[in-house]
XYZ file of C-alpha atoms in Angstrom:
688
model
C 26.243 -4.732 -15.350
C 25.797 -7.205 -17.979
C 28.837 -5.767 -20.205
C 31.257 -5.720 -17.280
C 32.218 -9.081 -18.233
C 33.591 -7.937 -21.403
C 35.744 -5.369 -19.559
C 37.036 -8.058 -17.102
C 38.249 -10.010 -20.236
C 39.947 -7.013 -21.664
C 41.746 -6.065 -18.324
C 43.021 -9.950 -18.102
C 45.100 -9.281 -21.276
C 47.463 -6.846 -19.560
C 50.601 -7.073 -17.377
C 50.392 -4.663 -14.673
C 53.222 -2.652 -15.717
C 52.094 -2.344 -19.331
C 51.656 1.396 -19.347
C 50.633 1.657 -22.854
C 48.208 -1.135 -22.349
C 46.632 0.418 -19.288
C 45.826 3.699 -21.227
C 44.222 1.487 -24.003
C 42.356 0.064 -21.397
C 41.255 3.188 -19.445
C 39.903 4.494 -23.067
C 37.919 1.522 -23.377
C 36.421 1.709 -19.823
C 35.447 5.507 -20.283
C 34.205 4.438 -23.746
C 31.774 1.571 -22.139
C 30.875 4.014 -18.921
C 30.056 7.179 -20.646
C 28.579 6.022 -24.008
C 27.117 2.533 -23.538
C 23.977 4.112 -22.309
C 21.518 7.022 -22.856
C 20.013 6.762 -19.238
C 21.382 10.022 -17.311
C 21.151 8.043 -13.953
C 23.295 5.332 -15.190
C 25.612 7.867 -17.053
C 26.209 10.037 -13.378
C 27.118 6.772 -11.900
C 29.438 5.527 -14.801
C 31.083 8.930 -14.716
C 31.899 8.233 -11.164
C 33.526 4.976 -12.297
C 35.544 6.541 -15.016
C 36.835 9.348 -12.241
C 38.139 6.214 -10.335
C 40.158 5.114 -13.496
C 41.401 8.807 -13.735
C 42.750 8.447 -9.981
C 44.147 5.259 -10.639
C 46.228 6.362 -13.628
C 47.112 9.572 -12.070
C 48.215 7.434 -8.742
C 50.470 4.998 -11.039
C 51.681 6.996 -13.860
C 52.077 10.582 -12.454
C 52.916 9.987 -8.729
C 54.233 6.672 -9.276
C 52.855 5.267 -6.004
C 53.179 1.578 -4.988
C 50.371 -0.501 -5.911
C 49.374 -0.955 -2.267
C 49.019 2.585 -1.720
C 47.054 2.986 -5.078
C 44.586 0.140 -3.771
C 44.079 2.033 -0.390
C 43.616 5.333 -1.577
C 41.166 4.176 -4.566
C 39.396 1.977 -1.717
C 38.876 5.189 0.413
C 37.928 7.308 -2.682
C 35.241 4.755 -3.861
C 33.529 4.449 -0.247
C 33.728 8.192 -0.007
C 31.853 8.709 -3.335
C 29.139 6.229 -2.418
C 30.752 2.743 -3.168
C 29.702 1.912 0.793
C 26.174 0.794 -0.998
C 27.926 -1.561 -3.164
C 29.517 -3.101 -0.123
C 26.120 -3.313 1.721
C 24.717 -5.074 -1.129
C 27.367 -7.567 -1.382
C 27.290 -8.301 2.285
C 23.576 -8.808 2.404
C 23.151 -10.801 -0.965
C 26.353 -12.499 -1.579
C 25.342 -15.892 0.103
C 21.680 -15.784 -1.755
C 23.436 -14.956 -5.140
C 26.233 -17.973 -4.754
C 23.645 -20.454 -3.795
C 21.413 -19.364 -6.699
C 24.400 -19.520 -8.882
C 25.264 -23.312 -7.932
C 21.745 -23.874 -8.208
C 21.626 -22.738 -11.860
C 25.049 -24.195 -12.690
C 24.066 -27.585 -11.174
C 20.520 -27.686 -13.395
C 22.738 -26.232 -16.730
C 25.178 -29.289 -16.247
C 22.346 -31.514 -16.079
C 20.461 -30.282 -19.050
C 23.967 -30.209 -21.080
C 24.433 -33.978 -20.088
C 20.809 -34.792 -20.923
C 20.864 -33.069 -24.307
C 24.424 -34.846 -25.423
C 22.429 -38.004 -24.296
C 19.188 -37.409 -26.095
C 17.126 -37.997 -22.913
C 13.522 -37.375 -22.727
C 10.949 -37.300 -19.819
C 10.014 -40.961 -20.355
C 13.658 -42.118 -20.411
C 14.247 -39.652 -16.768
C 10.998 -41.147 -15.454
C 12.423 -44.841 -16.185
C 15.277 -44.212 -14.040
C 12.902 -43.128 -11.236
C 10.932 -46.415 -11.744
C 14.192 -48.223 -11.246
C 15.297 -46.562 -7.992
C 12.172 -47.503 -6.237
C 9.455 -49.240 -8.198
C 7.143 -50.072 -5.113
C 7.054 -46.605 -3.517
C 3.886 -44.652 -3.980
C 4.191 -42.220 -6.861
C 0.448 -40.559 -7.237
C -2.356 -40.595 -4.917
C -6.192 -39.411 -6.142
C -7.956 -37.958 -3.207
C -11.292 -38.494 -4.608
C -11.177 -42.214 -4.605
C -8.040 -42.381 -2.319
C -6.497 -44.600 -5.136
C -2.770 -45.064 -4.669
C -0.459 -45.962 -7.646
C 3.171 -47.256 -7.263
C 5.875 -46.117 -9.861
C 5.577 -49.651 -11.366
C 1.898 -49.088 -11.839
C 2.038 -45.551 -13.353
C 4.796 -47.423 -15.667
C 2.767 -50.067 -16.614
C -0.251 -47.978 -17.176
C 1.460 -45.446 -19.375
C 3.117 -48.297 -21.318
C -0.395 -49.951 -22.030
C -1.470 -46.234 -23.343
C 1.557 -45.965 -25.695
C 0.814 -49.700 -26.941
C -2.952 -49.144 -27.496
C -2.401 -45.743 -29.310
C 0.240 -47.464 -31.586
C -1.801 -50.217 -32.405
C -4.512 -47.547 -33.450
C -2.139 -46.144 -35.839
C -1.018 -43.113 -33.934
C 3.134 -42.597 -34.346
C 5.790 -40.166 -33.096
C 4.944 -36.554 -34.159
C 1.209 -37.138 -34.133
C -1.187 -35.049 -31.706
C -3.631 -36.468 -29.330
C -5.829 -34.254 -27.173
C -6.653 -34.692 -23.466
C -9.704 -33.246 -21.996
C -10.090 -34.475 -18.398
C -10.359 -33.365 -14.778
C -7.631 -34.020 -12.401
C -7.066 -37.891 -11.517
C -4.224 -40.368 -11.737
C -5.043 -41.394 -15.090
C -4.590 -37.851 -16.385
C -0.788 -38.220 -15.820
C -0.572 -41.759 -17.118
C -2.057 -40.776 -20.231
C 0.029 -38.058 -21.418
C 3.126 -39.914 -20.081
C 1.883 -42.899 -22.125
C 1.508 -40.537 -25.136
C 5.140 -39.265 -24.723
C 6.673 -42.922 -24.757
C 5.281 -43.158 -28.258
C 6.354 -39.672 -29.279
C 2.721 -38.515 -29.385
C 2.504 -35.078 -28.367
C -0.232 -34.607 -25.933
C -2.707 -31.108 -26.464
C -3.929 -30.537 -22.625
C -7.286 -28.786 -22.982
C -8.411 -26.580 -20.043
C -11.405 -28.171 -18.532
C -13.516 -24.746 -18.565
C -13.297 -24.405 -22.371
C -16.579 -24.623 -24.226
C -17.923 -24.461 -27.730
C -15.854 -22.139 -30.047
C -12.838 -22.161 -27.543
C -12.869 -25.790 -27.318
C -13.220 -26.508 -31.227
C -10.498 -24.009 -31.753
C -8.089 -25.907 -29.500
C -9.038 -29.416 -31.256
C -8.600 -27.928 -34.496
C -5.446 -25.824 -34.348
C -3.695 -28.703 -32.713
C -4.719 -30.930 -35.666
C -5.182 -33.876 -32.998
C -5.911 -37.296 -34.404
C -7.615 -38.405 -31.201
C -9.258 -36.959 -28.407
C -9.379 -38.746 -24.883
C -11.818 -37.039 -22.481
C -13.065 -37.751 -19.163
C -17.086 -38.854 -18.908
C -17.459 -35.783 -16.606
C -16.647 -33.695 -19.857
C -19.189 -35.764 -22.359
C -21.715 -32.927 -22.507
C -18.902 -30.558 -23.592
C -17.746 -32.847 -26.125
C -21.262 -33.727 -27.270
C -22.001 -30.114 -28.061
C -19.197 -29.564 -30.579
C -18.626 -33.234 -31.996
C -20.839 -32.391 -35.119
C -18.352 -29.897 -36.334
C -15.198 -31.777 -35.331
C -13.017 -33.430 -38.199
C -14.851 -37.026 -38.908
C -11.371 -38.728 -39.012
C -10.646 -37.795 -35.163
C -10.859 -40.857 -32.963
C -13.114 -40.289 -29.763
C -12.055 -42.270 -26.456
C -13.852 -41.664 -23.110
C -12.156 -42.457 -19.813
C -14.488 -43.053 -16.499
C -18.158 -44.364 -15.773
C -19.326 -45.327 -19.297
C -22.985 -44.259 -20.377
C -23.092 -44.599 -24.136
C -26.329 -42.485 -24.376
C -24.295 -39.129 -23.200
C -21.539 -39.514 -25.668
C -21.163 -39.156 -29.323
C -22.075 -42.229 -31.141
C -18.457 -43.059 -32.318
C -16.757 -43.000 -28.954
C -15.295 -45.894 -27.546
C -14.909 -46.624 -23.812
C -10.877 -46.500 -23.214
C -10.421 -48.249 -19.896
C -11.230 -51.724 -21.005
C -9.361 -50.966 -23.787
C -6.390 -50.399 -21.847
C -6.473 -53.205 -19.712
C -6.472 -55.278 -22.542
C -3.321 -53.569 -24.167
C 0.280 -54.742 -23.648
C 2.236 -53.620 -20.626
C 5.843 -53.667 -22.145
C 7.604 -50.845 -22.816
C 7.342 -49.472 -26.520
C 10.072 -48.911 -28.896
C 11.841 -45.742 -28.090
C 10.789 -42.760 -30.664
C 13.246 -41.013 -32.402
C 13.034 -37.786 -29.954
C 15.595 -35.869 -27.956
C 15.807 -33.395 -25.006
C 14.650 -30.220 -27.063
C 11.983 -32.301 -29.142
C 8.222 -31.337 -28.294
C 6.819 -33.124 -25.316
C 3.217 -31.490 -24.989
C 1.253 -28.371 -25.399
C -0.395 -26.403 -22.799
C -3.207 -23.820 -23.880
C -2.826 -20.252 -22.781
C -4.753 -17.341 -23.211
C -3.231 -14.291 -24.416
C -3.285 -11.325 -26.757
C -4.358 -13.043 -30.073
C -7.727 -13.884 -28.658
C -8.659 -17.353 -28.487
C -6.268 -19.820 -26.486
C -2.884 -20.365 -27.749
C -1.018 -23.639 -27.806
C 2.420 -23.077 -25.896
C 4.999 -25.613 -27.010
C 6.792 -27.554 -24.062
C 9.773 -29.541 -24.749
C 11.363 -32.221 -22.579
C 14.255 -29.731 -21.622
C 11.678 -27.201 -20.515
C 9.643 -29.638 -18.489
C 12.854 -30.842 -17.006
C 14.250 -27.217 -16.313
C 10.973 -25.936 -14.632
C 10.841 -28.927 -12.237
C 14.503 -29.198 -11.442
C 15.056 -25.334 -10.507
C 12.298 -25.384 -8.314
C 13.454 -28.785 -6.728
C 16.981 -27.772 -6.222
C 16.466 -24.074 -5.792
C 13.880 -24.445 -2.799
C 15.654 -27.236 -1.255
C 13.012 -30.040 -1.919
C 13.846 -33.929 -0.604
C 12.829 -36.909 -2.408
C 10.829 -38.256 0.697
C 8.500 -34.919 0.356
C 5.058 -35.560 -0.388
C 3.426 -32.894 -2.343
C -0.250 -31.853 -2.304
C -1.504 -30.734 -6.031
C -4.716 -28.980 -6.256
C -4.251 -27.197 -9.131
C -5.281 -28.227 -12.576
C -3.174 -30.426 -14.263
C -3.592 -28.867 -18.015
C -1.538 -25.812 -16.392
C 2.324 -26.127 -16.028
C 2.142 -25.193 -12.400
C 0.038 -28.441 -11.480
C 1.541 -30.738 -14.153
C 5.115 -29.544 -14.143
C 5.980 -27.921 -10.977
C 4.044 -30.408 -9.140
C 3.986 -33.772 -11.196
C 7.406 -32.899 -12.166
C 8.762 -33.819 -8.745
C 7.319 -37.392 -8.995
C 8.180 -38.157 -12.497
C 11.941 -36.576 -12.219
C 12.668 -36.609 -8.512
C 10.708 -39.462 -6.933
C 8.441 -37.747 -4.689
C 4.771 -38.742 -3.854
C 2.285 -36.321 -5.406
C -1.161 -36.153 -3.958
C -3.973 -35.130 -6.754
C -7.261 -33.385 -5.836
C -9.674 -33.070 -8.371
C -10.533 -29.185 -7.577
C -9.292 -26.978 -4.591
C -11.369 -27.261 -1.496
C -10.738 -24.766 1.217
C -12.886 -26.631 3.893
C -10.737 -29.933 3.052
C -7.473 -28.538 2.657
C -5.752 -29.242 5.938
C -7.727 -32.498 6.455
C -6.178 -33.922 3.265
C -2.734 -32.625 4.306
C -2.880 -34.424 7.613
C -4.437 -37.536 6.018
C -1.330 -37.856 3.516
C 1.138 -36.416 5.675
C 1.771 -33.856 2.897
C 4.901 -31.765 3.545
C 4.743 -29.360 0.498
C 1.374 -27.786 -0.709
C 0.990 -25.671 -4.019
C -0.732 -22.689 -4.286
C -1.879 -19.821 -6.445
C -2.530 -16.159 -4.658
C -6.175 -16.665 -4.560
C -6.096 -20.016 -3.001
C -4.253 -18.654 -0.178
C -6.754 -15.566 0.610
C -9.734 -18.549 0.443
C -7.881 -20.465 3.388
C -7.444 -17.130 5.392
C -11.188 -16.734 5.042
C -12.153 -20.237 6.538
C -13.000 -19.795 10.394
C -9.803 -20.966 12.591
C -9.758 -24.566 13.159
C -7.551 -26.839 15.407
C -6.734 -29.029 12.530
C -4.967 -26.478 10.584
C -2.032 -26.596 12.922
C -1.860 -30.319 13.137
C -0.437 -30.719 9.537
C 3.505 -31.479 8.680
C 3.704 -28.923 5.605
C 7.040 -27.327 5.769
C 6.639 -25.503 2.378
C 3.945 -23.573 0.336
C 5.209 -23.667 -3.413
C 3.513 -21.484 -5.809
C 2.906 -17.681 -7.037
C 0.758 -14.774 -6.594
C 0.715 -14.700 -3.024
C 0.097 -10.863 -1.953
C 2.740 -9.090 0.321
C -0.088 -7.895 2.347
C -1.150 -11.478 3.380
C 1.986 -13.148 3.141
C 2.942 -13.012 6.666
C -0.331 -13.792 8.043
C -0.676 -17.038 5.858
C 2.782 -18.161 7.123
C 2.070 -17.580 10.628
C -1.632 -18.475 11.035
C -0.887 -22.081 9.500
C 2.701 -22.240 10.811
C 4.347 -22.868 7.499
C 8.154 -22.577 8.002
C 8.832 -21.637 3.985
C 6.853 -19.800 1.309
C 8.335 -20.739 -2.061
C 7.234 -18.016 -4.064
C 8.419 -17.998 -7.856
C 7.464 -16.408 -11.027
C 7.101 -17.940 -14.362
C 5.008 -18.773 -17.324
C 4.618 -21.760 -19.533
C 6.479 -20.313 -22.537
C 8.824 -17.902 -20.861
C 12.563 -18.288 -20.548
C 13.123 -16.037 -17.569
C 11.709 -17.871 -14.682
C 12.267 -16.511 -10.877
C 12.583 -17.953 -7.448
C 12.566 -16.540 -4.125
C 14.896 -18.978 -2.436
C 15.180 -17.361 0.709
C 11.481 -16.366 1.509
C 11.864 -12.663 1.086
C 8.272 -11.460 1.938
C 6.642 -10.273 -1.043
C 9.122 -11.166 -3.481
C 8.788 -13.415 -6.554
C 12.359 -13.803 -7.141
C 15.405 -12.030 -7.543
C 18.318 -11.186 -9.589
C 21.924 -10.474 -8.645
C 23.010 -6.887 -8.237
C 26.799 -7.898 -8.316
C 26.790 -10.595 -10.930
C 23.386 -9.747 -12.954
C 25.140 -10.859 -16.371
C 24.837 -14.496 -14.967
C 21.317 -14.666 -15.466
C 20.145 -12.402 -18.350
C 16.972 -10.834 -17.503
C 16.051 -7.174 -17.155
C 13.475 -4.862 -16.175
C 12.718 -2.307 -19.016
C 10.975 0.801 -19.145
C 7.678 0.622 -20.781
C 5.013 3.554 -21.740
C 2.323 3.118 -18.860
C -0.341 4.127 -21.274
C 0.474 1.875 -24.179
C 2.794 -0.365 -22.678
C 5.232 -0.005 -25.520
C 8.853 -0.354 -24.979
C 10.734 2.837 -24.297
C 14.284 3.137 -26.163
C 17.206 5.517 -26.159
C 18.382 7.300 -29.308
C 20.330 3.880 -30.170
C 17.410 2.135 -30.435
C 18.241 -0.077 -27.257
C 15.602 -0.622 -24.764
C 16.388 1.601 -21.520
C 16.697 -0.618 -18.194
C 14.872 0.438 -15.191
C 16.457 1.471 -11.564
C 15.812 -0.092 -8.245
C 12.133 1.017 -7.496
C 11.214 1.737 -10.997
C 8.654 -0.392 -12.318
C 9.247 -2.193 -15.897
C 8.477 -4.980 -18.061
C 10.324 -8.066 -17.366
C 12.440 -9.529 -20.508
C 14.476 -12.569 -20.803
C 17.512 -12.644 -23.500
C 16.904 -15.299 -26.129
C 19.862 -17.852 -26.931
C 18.260 -20.517 -28.854
C 21.097 -22.949 -28.425
C 21.145 -22.706 -24.586
C 18.000 -24.952 -23.502
C 17.791 -22.813 -20.460
C 17.681 -19.413 -22.552
C 15.663 -20.588 -25.469
C 12.061 -19.671 -26.599
C 9.899 -22.435 -27.788
C 6.796 -20.214 -28.627
C 3.465 -21.320 -29.724
C 2.069 -23.928 -32.207
C 0.681 -20.717 -34.278
C 4.021 -19.039 -35.278
C 2.226 -15.565 -35.791
C 1.720 -15.575 -31.958
C 5.525 -15.727 -31.262
C 5.933 -12.280 -32.899
C 4.068 -10.582 -30.135
C 6.175 -12.380 -27.478
C 9.893 -11.417 -29.282
C 11.447 -7.885 -29.598
C 14.717 -7.186 -30.910
C 17.491 -4.723 -29.440
C 16.589 -5.176 -26.015
C 19.828 -5.508 -24.090
C 22.164 -4.776 -26.950
C 21.854 -4.003 -30.834
C 20.884 -7.228 -32.741
C 19.968 -9.397 -29.721
C 16.521 -10.729 -29.040
C 14.223 -10.880 -26.081
C 11.161 -12.860 -24.476
C 8.547 -10.163 -23.450
C 6.674 -11.544 -20.437
C 3.866 -8.828 -20.482
C 4.331 -8.396 -16.904
C 5.386 -5.435 -14.777
C 7.720 -5.936 -11.988
C 9.731 -3.756 -9.392
C 13.290 -4.459 -8.212
C 14.640 -3.259 -4.673
C 18.041 -2.304 -4.190
C 19.160 -5.931 -3.027
C 17.726 -7.290 -6.440
C 14.437 -8.678 -5.079
C 11.549 -8.416 -7.464
C 8.143 -8.065 -6.813
C 5.141 -8.378 -9.278
C 3.271 -5.372 -9.972
C 0.837 -5.805 -12.768
C 0.143 -7.535 -16.101
C 0.256 -5.601 -19.169
C -1.186 -5.755 -22.721
C -4.782 -7.412 -23.378
C -4.526 -10.121 -20.883
C -5.240 -9.989 -16.996
C -5.550 -12.502 -14.442
C -8.703 -13.376 -12.441
C -9.318 -16.497 -10.266
C -6.103 -18.089 -10.845
C -6.634 -17.826 -14.798
C -5.495 -15.619 -17.588
C -8.200 -13.895 -19.425
C -7.831 -12.921 -22.743
C -9.652 -9.479 -23.251
C -9.905 -10.166 -27.315
C -11.557 -13.517 -26.844
C -14.154 -11.834 -24.511
C -14.696 -8.945 -26.351
C -15.442 -11.226 -29.404
C -17.944 -13.181 -27.392
C -19.830 -10.263 -26.030
C -19.737 -8.440 -29.314
C -21.353 -11.571 -31.004
C -24.016 -12.034 -28.319
C -24.768 -8.303 -28.568
C -25.578 -8.189 -32.348
C -21.940 -6.860 -33.027
C -21.709 -3.816 -30.546
C -18.327 -2.388 -29.948
C -17.268 -3.886 -26.818
C -13.860 -2.921 -24.709
C -12.823 -5.525 -21.974
C -10.253 -4.739 -19.107
C -9.604 -5.527 -15.738
C -9.928 -3.280 -12.771
C -8.673 -3.629 -9.296
C -11.154 -4.761 -6.236
C -10.084 -4.412 -2.851
C -9.306 -7.844 -1.306
C -9.462 -9.710 -4.341
C -6.395 -11.436 -6.444
C -5.975 -10.051 -9.870
C -8.245 -8.185 -11.630
C -11.936 -8.532 -12.031
C -13.006 -8.430 -15.569
C -15.194 -5.320 -16.937
C -16.797 -4.733 -20.148
C -17.784 -1.428 -21.588
C -20.581 -1.727 -24.171
C -21.804 0.711 -26.898
C -25.484 0.858 -26.434
C -26.936 3.836 -27.917
C -30.416 2.919 -27.569
C -30.159 2.154 -23.890
C -31.826 -1.119 -24.091
C -30.376 -4.386 -23.292
C -31.763 -7.440 -21.886
C -29.083 -8.076 -19.090
C -31.055 -11.007 -17.628
C -30.949 -12.949 -21.020
C -27.464 -11.870 -21.668
C -26.179 -13.328 -18.312
C -27.805 -16.578 -19.578
C -26.105 -16.569 -22.430
C -22.697 -15.773 -20.767
C -22.898 -18.952 -18.584
C -23.194 -21.051 -22.008
C -20.208 -19.217 -23.671
C -17.560 -18.350 -21.459
C -15.630 -20.011 -18.539
C -16.703 -18.516 -14.992
C -13.576 -16.860 -14.658
C -13.671 -15.039 -18.228
C -17.445 -13.447 -17.714
C -17.155 -9.597 -16.987
C -18.055 -8.989 -13.359
C -18.765 -5.466 -14.224
C -21.068 -3.677 -17.277
C -20.716 -0.041 -18.333
C -23.379 0.760 -20.852
C -22.097 3.915 -23.098
C -23.346 5.723 -25.973
C -20.408 5.000 -27.858
C -16.707 3.700 -27.278
C -13.848 5.847 -28.617
C -11.407 4.579 -30.822
C -7.787 5.385 -32.104
C -7.124 6.339 -36.007
C -6.195 2.489 -36.641
C -9.675 1.742 -34.799
C -8.347 0.386 -31.844
C -10.438 0.774 -28.662
C -9.092 3.192 -26.185
C -9.228 1.736 -22.751
C -6.708 4.021 -20.778
C -9.522 6.346 -19.355
C -11.854 3.379 -19.045
C -9.426 1.446 -16.518
C -8.614 4.663 -14.656
C -12.369 5.731 -14.121
C -13.041 2.071 -13.016
C -16.646 0.949 -11.712
C -16.916 3.966 -9.145
C -20.770 5.323 -9.638
C -19.630 8.727 -8.432
C -16.892 8.927 -11.119
C -18.754 7.006 -14.039
C -21.888 8.775 -15.266
C -23.072 5.905 -17.524
C -25.178 2.996 -16.486
C -23.224 0.595 -14.381
C -24.179 -2.978 -13.455
C -22.323 -5.814 -11.458
C -22.676 -9.607 -11.557
C -24.390 -11.140 -8.577
C -22.645 -14.482 -7.818
C -25.500 -15.905 -6.077
C -28.435 -14.699 -8.361
C -26.338 -15.350 -11.294
C -27.521 -11.735 -13.064
C -26.334 -8.422 -13.332
C -27.745 -5.849 -10.991
C -27.531 -1.865 -10.918
C -24.166 -0.801 -9.294
C -25.020 2.160 -7.235
C -23.176 3.971 -4.438
C -24.629 1.408 -1.951
C -23.692 -1.707 -3.735
C -20.253 0.027 -4.770
C -19.620 0.343 -0.840
C -20.358 -3.511 -0.140
C -18.085 -4.309 -3.055
C -15.422 -1.970 -1.533
C -15.850 -3.780 1.882
C -15.631 -7.039 0.537
C -19.175 -7.871 1.590
C -20.214 -8.976 -2.046
C -19.227 -12.277 -3.507
C -17.649 -11.574 -6.900
């Protein structure tokens, strides 16, 4: 479909009676239809198109029929050969596609304008402050603290002036390691006003992973919440002595490293005026969000100002949000969902956002009622937790009209929206660094977005075939990736156009990590595309449904888990034993639970001590739920661990003859996984 635009241009060069030109155009058409793909299914369809062209030439050049008769003849031939399917698709999707196209054009026009005017997020925020300075911008549920837009502006300006007085300048990096609260937003926004790039650190990280994030970002300062002081204390001796440490929150000098300063009184004394504007443009760096991936330790994904705007704006216009909406944001602010999709509506569109430190299923609807929230943010697992709560009268007294997020399974979609009386489920797909975000603008049950079947070239994304065992891209004889047909699972890819802020790929701080996310010759020879690492399926109408994650990353408890990172930690704790980590499906849960196959030829392993070590080394979501002790692990000729069979066998003791164990969440230790325990897990009776 993408190349049909080029054909239309060719057709526009001809007059209706230019027979020689018509013949040339027909040859071009046949070349495209029969030679542009190595897919036999597509070739068959293209052959049908070629037959229509042949009928056109025969009717006009040989029979010399009038154009009206030619058109009606071709229409009957088209419908008779199955063209009615296209008509059906057109009728069912044209309204959706036009709306989506208008949203895309609107955002693209604004992006081009802001690019030309060198706007940044702080400049756009200044416009929001001017529109309604006294409107409530942020509410922190933990202390019921309300900040107006003017207060947020003043706080962030004091941050910028303070850091400037301490010697930080545009282009420097400062790390932010803090749980959710209003100050989190004010701190990174203040850094952005100075041109300092914030490294937003996942609060679950400890020791090696935390040290790695601080080291690779080359942060000159670390601002941490007092609740994170123990984690900072553990690693401070190994940090660069030149890094400045600042603590925000309740102050207890004995609990923080000796060189730490209390930030809060320093900011109170700092000037509140707007600092001089840094030399930054719309495509310059704003901050870094750390994401786990195939390289092992967390990678710093680059978020530029245009990406922050694009992600927030597409959601705002695509899901028909309103400036008077109030968003309930209980997702971590170190992730793009909480900080861009949620907080972005406050900074860019003037909406009020309620921030909660952590999600609470028992308090969720009480908070929504208390603060008159109209939009709630979710991840799929969160929705399941809410459904597991006993029914209460309070859950239907709210004003919520929209649930915004990703990962809501089709199996609980209708139950979730029905039980809690939520008219619109605004499901989207996207990653911090990806260039092919999707949106389910019309609440199609189970879908994470769509791509037009009739105008697919407008938004250059595609599902391409992959090898199910190796997840390698499957290419035709011409070296170009093969597109998937409706109903056929494939990896989602997005064409990279660096000159277009909507299509560019900003990548990671570590340039070596970028190579694994970029493929060449995907849509056509010579192009480049971003690899999402996710397998999706498209239906006949163009709706896309999430199927699975590929490669060395899987998702559990709302977090991406890097198997390489977990393997390295487990191997170190087990005296460098061979370890293979992979995700396995557990009925009734979102994502995949971690499972580790460990080479244990002696059969002796102190699992109680091992579980205690894991609590110190890995965040909760990254700890393996299941263990499989094996005499040895099979490897490829290049010493890569073979995981395909391990994944297929899973954790069923009837299939796996090796000793199996599962992590008892209540006892915090590994217990033998026998048939009885397996049955309880399958029935959802064991808390994982």
